[in-house]
Short mmCIF file of C-alpha atoms in Angstrom, two decimals:
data_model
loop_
_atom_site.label_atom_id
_atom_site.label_comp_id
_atom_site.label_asym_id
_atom_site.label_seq_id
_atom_site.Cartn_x
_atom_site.Cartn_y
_atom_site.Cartn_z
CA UNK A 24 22.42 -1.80 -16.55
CA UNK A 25 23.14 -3.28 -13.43
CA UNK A 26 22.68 -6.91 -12.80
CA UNK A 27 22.34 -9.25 -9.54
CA UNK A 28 24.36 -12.80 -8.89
CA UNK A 29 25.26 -15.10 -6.47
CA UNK A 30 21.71 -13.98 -5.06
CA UNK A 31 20.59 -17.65 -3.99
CA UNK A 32 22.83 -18.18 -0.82
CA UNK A 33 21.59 -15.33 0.82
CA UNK A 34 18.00 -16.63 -0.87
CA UNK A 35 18.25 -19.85 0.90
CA UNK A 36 20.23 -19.07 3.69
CA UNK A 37 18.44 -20.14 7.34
CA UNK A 38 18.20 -16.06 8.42
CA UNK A 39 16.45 -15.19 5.69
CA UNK A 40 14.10 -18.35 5.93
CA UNK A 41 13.76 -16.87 9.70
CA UNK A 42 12.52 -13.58 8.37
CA UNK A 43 10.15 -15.51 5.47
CA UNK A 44 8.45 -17.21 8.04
CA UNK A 45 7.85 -14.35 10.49
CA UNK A 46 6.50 -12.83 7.51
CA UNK A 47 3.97 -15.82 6.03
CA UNK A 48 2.37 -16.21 9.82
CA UNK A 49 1.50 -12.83 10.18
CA UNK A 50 -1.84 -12.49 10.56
CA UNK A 51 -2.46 -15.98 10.10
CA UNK A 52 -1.02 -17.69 13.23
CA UNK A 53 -4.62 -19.24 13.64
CA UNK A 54 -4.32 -21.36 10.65
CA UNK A 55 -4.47 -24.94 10.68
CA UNK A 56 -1.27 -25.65 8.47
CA UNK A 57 0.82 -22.79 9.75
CA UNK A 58 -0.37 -24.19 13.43
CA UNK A 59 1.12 -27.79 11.89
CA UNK A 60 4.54 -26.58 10.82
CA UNK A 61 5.14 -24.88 13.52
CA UNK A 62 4.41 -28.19 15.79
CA UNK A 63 8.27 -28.76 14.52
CA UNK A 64 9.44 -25.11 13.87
CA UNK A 65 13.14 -25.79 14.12
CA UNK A 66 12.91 -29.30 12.03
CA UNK A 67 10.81 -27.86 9.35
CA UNK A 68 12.93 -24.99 8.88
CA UNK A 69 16.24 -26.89 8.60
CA UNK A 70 14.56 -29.70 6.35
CA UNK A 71 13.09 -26.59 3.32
CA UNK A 72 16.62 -25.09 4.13
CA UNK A 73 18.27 -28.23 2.97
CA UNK A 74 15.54 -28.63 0.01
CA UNK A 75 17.05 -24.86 -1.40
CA UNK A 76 19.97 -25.52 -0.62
CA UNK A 77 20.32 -29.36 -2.79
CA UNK A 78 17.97 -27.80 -5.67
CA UNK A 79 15.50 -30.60 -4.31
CA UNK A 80 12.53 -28.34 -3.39
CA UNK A 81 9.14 -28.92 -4.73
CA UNK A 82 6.29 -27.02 -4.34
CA UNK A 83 3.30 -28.54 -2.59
CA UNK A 84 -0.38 -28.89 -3.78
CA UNK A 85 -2.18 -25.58 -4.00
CA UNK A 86 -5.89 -25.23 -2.40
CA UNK A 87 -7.96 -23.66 -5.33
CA UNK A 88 -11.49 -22.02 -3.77
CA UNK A 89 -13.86 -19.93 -5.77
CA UNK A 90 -14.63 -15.94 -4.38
CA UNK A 91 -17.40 -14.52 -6.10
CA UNK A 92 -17.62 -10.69 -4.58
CA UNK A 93 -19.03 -10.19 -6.75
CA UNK A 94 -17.27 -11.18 -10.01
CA UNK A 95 -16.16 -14.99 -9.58
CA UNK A 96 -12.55 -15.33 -9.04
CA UNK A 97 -10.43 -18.52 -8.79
CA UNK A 98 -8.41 -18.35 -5.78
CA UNK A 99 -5.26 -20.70 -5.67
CA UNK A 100 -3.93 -20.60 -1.62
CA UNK A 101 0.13 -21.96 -1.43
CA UNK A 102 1.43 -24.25 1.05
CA UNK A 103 2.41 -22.28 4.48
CA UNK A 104 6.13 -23.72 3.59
CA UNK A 105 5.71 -23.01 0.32
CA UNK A 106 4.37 -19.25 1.07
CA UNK A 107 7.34 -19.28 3.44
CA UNK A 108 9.99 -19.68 0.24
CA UNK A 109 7.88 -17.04 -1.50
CA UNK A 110 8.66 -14.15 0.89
CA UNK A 111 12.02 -15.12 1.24
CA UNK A 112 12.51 -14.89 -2.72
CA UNK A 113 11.09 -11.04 -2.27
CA UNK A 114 12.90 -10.49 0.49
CA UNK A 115 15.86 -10.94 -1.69
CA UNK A 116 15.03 -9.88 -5.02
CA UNK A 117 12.62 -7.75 -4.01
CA UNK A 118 14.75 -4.14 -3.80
CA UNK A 119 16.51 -5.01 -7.17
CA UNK A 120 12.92 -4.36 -9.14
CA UNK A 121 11.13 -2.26 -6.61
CA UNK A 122 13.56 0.09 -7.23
CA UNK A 123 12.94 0.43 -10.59
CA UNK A 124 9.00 0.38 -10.54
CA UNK A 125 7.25 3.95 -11.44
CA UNK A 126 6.11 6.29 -8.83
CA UNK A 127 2.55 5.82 -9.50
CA UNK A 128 2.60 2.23 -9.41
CA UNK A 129 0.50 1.66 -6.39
CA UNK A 130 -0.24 -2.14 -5.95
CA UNK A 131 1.78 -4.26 -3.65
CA UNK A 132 4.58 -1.69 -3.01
CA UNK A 133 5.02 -0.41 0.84
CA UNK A 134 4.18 2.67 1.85
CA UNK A 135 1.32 2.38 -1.07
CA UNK A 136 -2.37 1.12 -2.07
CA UNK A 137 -5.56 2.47 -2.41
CA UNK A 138 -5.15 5.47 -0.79
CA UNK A 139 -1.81 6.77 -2.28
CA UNK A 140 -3.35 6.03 -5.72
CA UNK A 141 -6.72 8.61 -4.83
CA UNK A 142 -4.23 11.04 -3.78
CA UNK A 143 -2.45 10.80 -6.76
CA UNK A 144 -5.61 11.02 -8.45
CA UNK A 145 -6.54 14.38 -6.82
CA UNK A 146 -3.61 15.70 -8.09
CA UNK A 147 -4.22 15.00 -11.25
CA UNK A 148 -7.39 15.78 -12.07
CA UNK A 149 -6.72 19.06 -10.66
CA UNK A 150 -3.75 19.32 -13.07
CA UNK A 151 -5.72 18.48 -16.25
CA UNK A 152 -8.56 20.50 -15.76
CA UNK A 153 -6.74 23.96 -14.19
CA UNK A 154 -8.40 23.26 -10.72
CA UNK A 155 -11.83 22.25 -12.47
CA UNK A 156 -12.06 25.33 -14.51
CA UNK A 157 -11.55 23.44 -17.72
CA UNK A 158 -12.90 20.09 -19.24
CA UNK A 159 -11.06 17.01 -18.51
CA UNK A 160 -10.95 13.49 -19.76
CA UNK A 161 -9.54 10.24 -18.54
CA UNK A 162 -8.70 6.93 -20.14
CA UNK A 163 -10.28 4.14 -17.64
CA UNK A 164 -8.42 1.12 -19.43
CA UNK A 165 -8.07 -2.46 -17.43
CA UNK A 166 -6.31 -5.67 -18.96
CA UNK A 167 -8.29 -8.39 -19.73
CA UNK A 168 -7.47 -11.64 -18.10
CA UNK A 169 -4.29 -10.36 -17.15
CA UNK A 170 -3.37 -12.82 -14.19
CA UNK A 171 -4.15 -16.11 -17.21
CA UNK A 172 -2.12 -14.16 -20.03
CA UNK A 173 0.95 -13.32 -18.18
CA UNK A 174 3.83 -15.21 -20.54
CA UNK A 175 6.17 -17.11 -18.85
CA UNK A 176 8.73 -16.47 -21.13
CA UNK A 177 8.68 -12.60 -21.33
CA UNK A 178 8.09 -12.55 -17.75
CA UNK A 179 11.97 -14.57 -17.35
CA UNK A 180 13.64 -12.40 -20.18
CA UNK A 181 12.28 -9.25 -17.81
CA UNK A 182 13.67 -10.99 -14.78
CA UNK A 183 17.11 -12.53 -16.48
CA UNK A 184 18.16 -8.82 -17.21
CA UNK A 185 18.69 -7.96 -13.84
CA UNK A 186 19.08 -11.86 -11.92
CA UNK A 187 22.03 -13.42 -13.63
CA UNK A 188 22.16 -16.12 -10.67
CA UNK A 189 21.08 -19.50 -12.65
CA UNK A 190 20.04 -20.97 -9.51
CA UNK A 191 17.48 -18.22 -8.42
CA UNK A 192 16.21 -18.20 -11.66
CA UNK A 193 15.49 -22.34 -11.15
CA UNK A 194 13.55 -21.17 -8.15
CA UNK A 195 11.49 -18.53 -9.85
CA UNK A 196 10.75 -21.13 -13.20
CA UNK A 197 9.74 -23.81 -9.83
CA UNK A 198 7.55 -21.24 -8.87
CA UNK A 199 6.06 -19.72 -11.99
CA UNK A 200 5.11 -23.81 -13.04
CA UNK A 201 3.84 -25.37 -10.32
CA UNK A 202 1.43 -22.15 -10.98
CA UNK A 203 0.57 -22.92 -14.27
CA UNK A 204 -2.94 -22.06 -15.68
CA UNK A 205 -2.06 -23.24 -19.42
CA UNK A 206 0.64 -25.59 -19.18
CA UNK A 207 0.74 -26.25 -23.11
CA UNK A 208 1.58 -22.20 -23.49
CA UNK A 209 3.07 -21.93 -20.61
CA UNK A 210 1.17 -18.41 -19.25
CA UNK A 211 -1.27 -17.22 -16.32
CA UNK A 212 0.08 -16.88 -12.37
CA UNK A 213 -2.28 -18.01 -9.81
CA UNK A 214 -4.72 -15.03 -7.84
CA UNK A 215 -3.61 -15.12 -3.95
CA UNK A 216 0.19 -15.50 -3.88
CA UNK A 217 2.56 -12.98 -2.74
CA UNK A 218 5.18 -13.77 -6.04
CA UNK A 219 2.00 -13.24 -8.65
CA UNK A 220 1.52 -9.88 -7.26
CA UNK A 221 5.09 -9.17 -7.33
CA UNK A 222 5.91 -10.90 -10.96
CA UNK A 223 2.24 -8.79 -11.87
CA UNK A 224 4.04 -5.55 -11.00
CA UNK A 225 7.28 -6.85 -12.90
CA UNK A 226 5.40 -7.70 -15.91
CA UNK A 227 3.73 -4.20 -16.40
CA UNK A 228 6.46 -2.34 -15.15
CA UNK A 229 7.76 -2.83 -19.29
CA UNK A 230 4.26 -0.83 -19.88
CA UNK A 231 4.83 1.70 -17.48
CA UNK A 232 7.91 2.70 -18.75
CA UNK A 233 6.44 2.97 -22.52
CA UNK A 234 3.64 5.11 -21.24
CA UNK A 235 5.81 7.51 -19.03
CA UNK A 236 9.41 7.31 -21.27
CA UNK A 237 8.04 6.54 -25.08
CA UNK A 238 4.89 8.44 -24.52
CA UNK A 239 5.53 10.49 -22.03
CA UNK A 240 2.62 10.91 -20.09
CA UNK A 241 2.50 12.79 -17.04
CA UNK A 242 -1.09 11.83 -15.61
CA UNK A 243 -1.08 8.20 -15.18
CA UNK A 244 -1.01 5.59 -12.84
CA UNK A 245 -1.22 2.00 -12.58
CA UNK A 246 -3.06 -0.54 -9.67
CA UNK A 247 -1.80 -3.81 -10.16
CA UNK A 248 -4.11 -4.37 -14.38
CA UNK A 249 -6.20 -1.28 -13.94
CA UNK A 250 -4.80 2.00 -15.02
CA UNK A 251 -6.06 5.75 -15.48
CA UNK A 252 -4.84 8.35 -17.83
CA UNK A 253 -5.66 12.24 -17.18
CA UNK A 254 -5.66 14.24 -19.92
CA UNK A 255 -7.50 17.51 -21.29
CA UNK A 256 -8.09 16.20 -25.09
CA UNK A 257 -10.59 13.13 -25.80
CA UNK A 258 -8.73 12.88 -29.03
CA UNK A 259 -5.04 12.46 -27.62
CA UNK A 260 -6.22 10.11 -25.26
CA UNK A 261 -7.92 7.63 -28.19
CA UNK A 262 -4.48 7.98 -29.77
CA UNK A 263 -2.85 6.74 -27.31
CA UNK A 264 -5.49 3.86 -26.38
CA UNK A 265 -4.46 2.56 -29.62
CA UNK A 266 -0.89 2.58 -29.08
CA UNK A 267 -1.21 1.34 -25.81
CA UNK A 268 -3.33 -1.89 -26.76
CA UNK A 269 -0.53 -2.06 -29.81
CA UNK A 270 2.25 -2.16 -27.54
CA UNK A 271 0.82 -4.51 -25.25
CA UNK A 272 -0.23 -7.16 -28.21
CA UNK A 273 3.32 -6.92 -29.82
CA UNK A 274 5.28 -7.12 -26.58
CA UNK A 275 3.45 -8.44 -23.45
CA UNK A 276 0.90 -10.42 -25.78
CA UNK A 277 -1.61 -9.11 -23.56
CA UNK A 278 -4.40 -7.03 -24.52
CA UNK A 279 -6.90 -4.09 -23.64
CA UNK A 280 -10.49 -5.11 -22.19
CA UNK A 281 -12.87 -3.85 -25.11
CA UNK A 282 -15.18 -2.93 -22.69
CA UNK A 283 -14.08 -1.72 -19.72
CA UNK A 284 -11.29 0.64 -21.39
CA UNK A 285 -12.95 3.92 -21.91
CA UNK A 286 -12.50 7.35 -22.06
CA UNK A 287 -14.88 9.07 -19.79
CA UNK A 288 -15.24 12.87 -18.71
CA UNK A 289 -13.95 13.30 -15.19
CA UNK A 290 -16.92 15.75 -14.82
CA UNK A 291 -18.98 12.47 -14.99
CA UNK A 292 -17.04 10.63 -12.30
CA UNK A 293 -13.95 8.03 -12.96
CA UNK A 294 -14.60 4.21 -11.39
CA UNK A 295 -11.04 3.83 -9.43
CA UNK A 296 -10.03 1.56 -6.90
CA UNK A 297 -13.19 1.12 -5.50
CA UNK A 298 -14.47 4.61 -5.07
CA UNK A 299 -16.60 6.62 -8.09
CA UNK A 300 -13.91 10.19 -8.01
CA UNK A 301 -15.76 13.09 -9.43
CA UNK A 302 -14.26 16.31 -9.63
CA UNK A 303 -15.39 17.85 -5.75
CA UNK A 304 -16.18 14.37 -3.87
CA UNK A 305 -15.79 10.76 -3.57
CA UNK A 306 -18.46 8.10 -3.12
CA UNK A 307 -18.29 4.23 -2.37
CA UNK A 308 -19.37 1.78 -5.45
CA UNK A 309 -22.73 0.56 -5.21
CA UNK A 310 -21.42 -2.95 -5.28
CA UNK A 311 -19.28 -2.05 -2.51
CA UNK A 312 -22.46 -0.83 0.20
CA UNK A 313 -24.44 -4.37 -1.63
CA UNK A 314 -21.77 -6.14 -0.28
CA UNK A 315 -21.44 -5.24 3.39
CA UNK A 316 -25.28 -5.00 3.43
CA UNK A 317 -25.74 -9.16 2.55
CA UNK A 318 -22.67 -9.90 5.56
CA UNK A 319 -24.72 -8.01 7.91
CA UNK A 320 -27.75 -9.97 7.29
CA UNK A 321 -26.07 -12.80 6.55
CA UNK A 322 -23.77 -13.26 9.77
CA UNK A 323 -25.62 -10.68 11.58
CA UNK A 324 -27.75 -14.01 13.41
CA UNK A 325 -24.94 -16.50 13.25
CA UNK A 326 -23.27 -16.68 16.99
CA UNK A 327 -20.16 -18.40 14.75
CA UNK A 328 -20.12 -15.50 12.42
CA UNK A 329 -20.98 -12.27 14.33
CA UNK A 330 -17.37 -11.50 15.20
CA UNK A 331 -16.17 -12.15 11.61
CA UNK A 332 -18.79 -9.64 10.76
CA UNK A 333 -17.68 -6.93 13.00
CA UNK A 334 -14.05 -7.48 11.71
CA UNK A 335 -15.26 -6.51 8.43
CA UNK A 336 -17.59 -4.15 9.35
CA UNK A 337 -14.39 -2.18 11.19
CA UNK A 338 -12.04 -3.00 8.03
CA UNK A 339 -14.87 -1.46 5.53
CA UNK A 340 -15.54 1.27 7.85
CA UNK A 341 -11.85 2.36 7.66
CA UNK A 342 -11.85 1.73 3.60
CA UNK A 343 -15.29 4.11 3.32
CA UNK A 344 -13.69 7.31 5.72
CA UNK A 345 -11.93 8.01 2.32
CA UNK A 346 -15.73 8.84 0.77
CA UNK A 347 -18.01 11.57 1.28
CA UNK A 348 -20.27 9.43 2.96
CA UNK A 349 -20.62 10.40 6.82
CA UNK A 350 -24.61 9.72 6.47
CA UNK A 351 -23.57 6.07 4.94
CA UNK A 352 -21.39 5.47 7.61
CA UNK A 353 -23.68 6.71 10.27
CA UNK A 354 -26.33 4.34 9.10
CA UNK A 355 -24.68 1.13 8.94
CA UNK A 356 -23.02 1.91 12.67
CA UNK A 357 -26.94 2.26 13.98
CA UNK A 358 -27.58 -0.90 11.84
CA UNK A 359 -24.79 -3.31 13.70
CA UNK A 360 -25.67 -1.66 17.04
CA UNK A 361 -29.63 -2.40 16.29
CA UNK A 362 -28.33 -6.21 16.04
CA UNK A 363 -26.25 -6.04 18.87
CA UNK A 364 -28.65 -4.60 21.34
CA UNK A 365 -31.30 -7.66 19.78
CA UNK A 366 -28.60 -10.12 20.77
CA UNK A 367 -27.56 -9.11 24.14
CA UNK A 368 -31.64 -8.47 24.57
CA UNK A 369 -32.18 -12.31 23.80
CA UNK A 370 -29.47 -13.43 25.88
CA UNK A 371 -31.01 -11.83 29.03
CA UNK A 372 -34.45 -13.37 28.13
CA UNK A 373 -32.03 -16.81 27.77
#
């Protein structure tokens, strides 16, 4: 097996921290502490170039917000500088795993995401049930807690086989702790940073092998902890469930969600990346429409908030062209005209 060293020059080096930071603004130029360090691009730049380069970098403070939409996630939100050092450890050690990741592992990955994972689902369920002439099963599993039970440990033995640089792995350990969610086990990755998604997809690449080489299953694929399995026999797939959750326990000390891994019939429709997949069409999740229905009424009358409203109307209306749901569409579209037309109506009267 091929390993990586003297990795952390090019790491640290000020191109790469060039790159990193072209990277971290995008998107974000707007924000009040990537408007503040680039007040002093140049200076700033140099100064967390030195930092790598002397070993003497520290991560800053993390913003922690709740999300509830609905579930209630914690949200921890880096440091610009510090997001800054994350994409240039990706950009560098990025290829070495990427590389090695499964085909259908479609979270986080260029060229992937939701819709490369339905496609591959299509295919599938075609496969298993001879073009929906036959009965067909699939093994909905998702990992509970995964983003608090990731092991620090396993996840630096996975890393360590392919980084032999000593000081890269310092910088991923600076990382992974200054992250910490249990600091007396020393396990769980922060939700919102670019190197949890990344170490996420590291982490599970050990399962995806076990599934595809050990068990060798054709019809699966992974989104960053939820997974599918496509198969024609109820019974194979329980058998596997089982060995699955074993193999996970024993080597990733994680372990399956009791009740939100189940084997379903795909005639009844699969739950998957945010779209119910039956065998002929697609629809949107319920909680998906409730959610875009409270932000129109919600920002709908707020001058502050109307444009932040159409943004998401626009991203969500580009997310739900992947549905059978023209109707849908076509009624929410009247919907934020109907408040439009009030608005421009009151401003004349104004």
């Amino acid at each position: 097996m091929k390993s990586y060293n003297s990795l952390y020059e090019k790491l640290s080096s000020m191109g790469n921290l060039i790159l990193a930071w072209r990277k971290a603004r995008k998107g974000k130029t707007r924000s009040y502490d990537v408007i503040r360090f680039e007040e002093n691009i140049e200076k700033n730049l140099l100064q967390l170039h030195y930092e790598l380069k002397n070993k003497t970098y520290i991560p800053r403070e993390m913003k922690t917000f709740v999300l509830r939409d609905p579930k209630t996630r914690v949200i921890s939100k880096s440091d610009f500088r510090d997001r800054i050092v994350h994409h240039a450890l990706v950009n560098v050690i990025g290829h070495v795993f990427e590389c090695r990741f499964i085909y259908d592992s479609c979270a986080n990955q260029k060229g992937k995401g939701t819709l490369f994972a339905l496609k591959r689902f299509d295919i599938f369920k075609g496969k298993v049930t001879n073009n929906f002439s036959l009965c067909g099963f699939c093994l909905k599993a998702d990992i509970r807690h995964y983003f608090q039970e990731v092991n620090h440990e396993i996840l630096l033995k996975i890393i360590a086989r392919k980084i032999c640089d000593p000081d890269a792995i310092w910088l991923i350990k600076s990382i992974l702790e200054h992250g910490l969610l249990d600091s007396h086990n020393k396990r769980g990755m922060p939700l919102g940073n670019l190197t949890s998604q990344f170490f996420a997809n590291i982490y599970l690449n050990e399962l995806d092998y076990f599934i595809k080489h050990e068990l060798k299953i054709r019809c699966y694929i992974r989104y960053v902890d939820d997974f599918v399995i496509l198969y024609p026999s109820k019974k194979k797939l329980e058998e596997w469930r089982e060995k699955i959750d074993l193999f996970l326990i024993n080597n990733l000390k994680l372990k399956l969600h009791p009740e939100k891994s189940k084997i379903v019939s795909i005639y009844r429709g699969i739950d998957f990346v945010g779209f119910r997949n039956f065998n002929y069409f697609r629809l949107l999740r319920k909680r998906n429409l409730r959610n875009m229905v409270r932000k129109i009424i919600e920002f709908g009358d707020n001058d502050m908030l109307f444009g932040k409203m159409l943004d998401s109307f626009k991203g969500w209306e580009a997310y739900v062209m992947w549905s059978d749901g023209y109707n849908l569409r076509k009624k929410f579209c009247y919907k934020i005209l109907d408040i439009i037309w009030k608005r421009i109506s009151l401003e004349k009267f104004e």
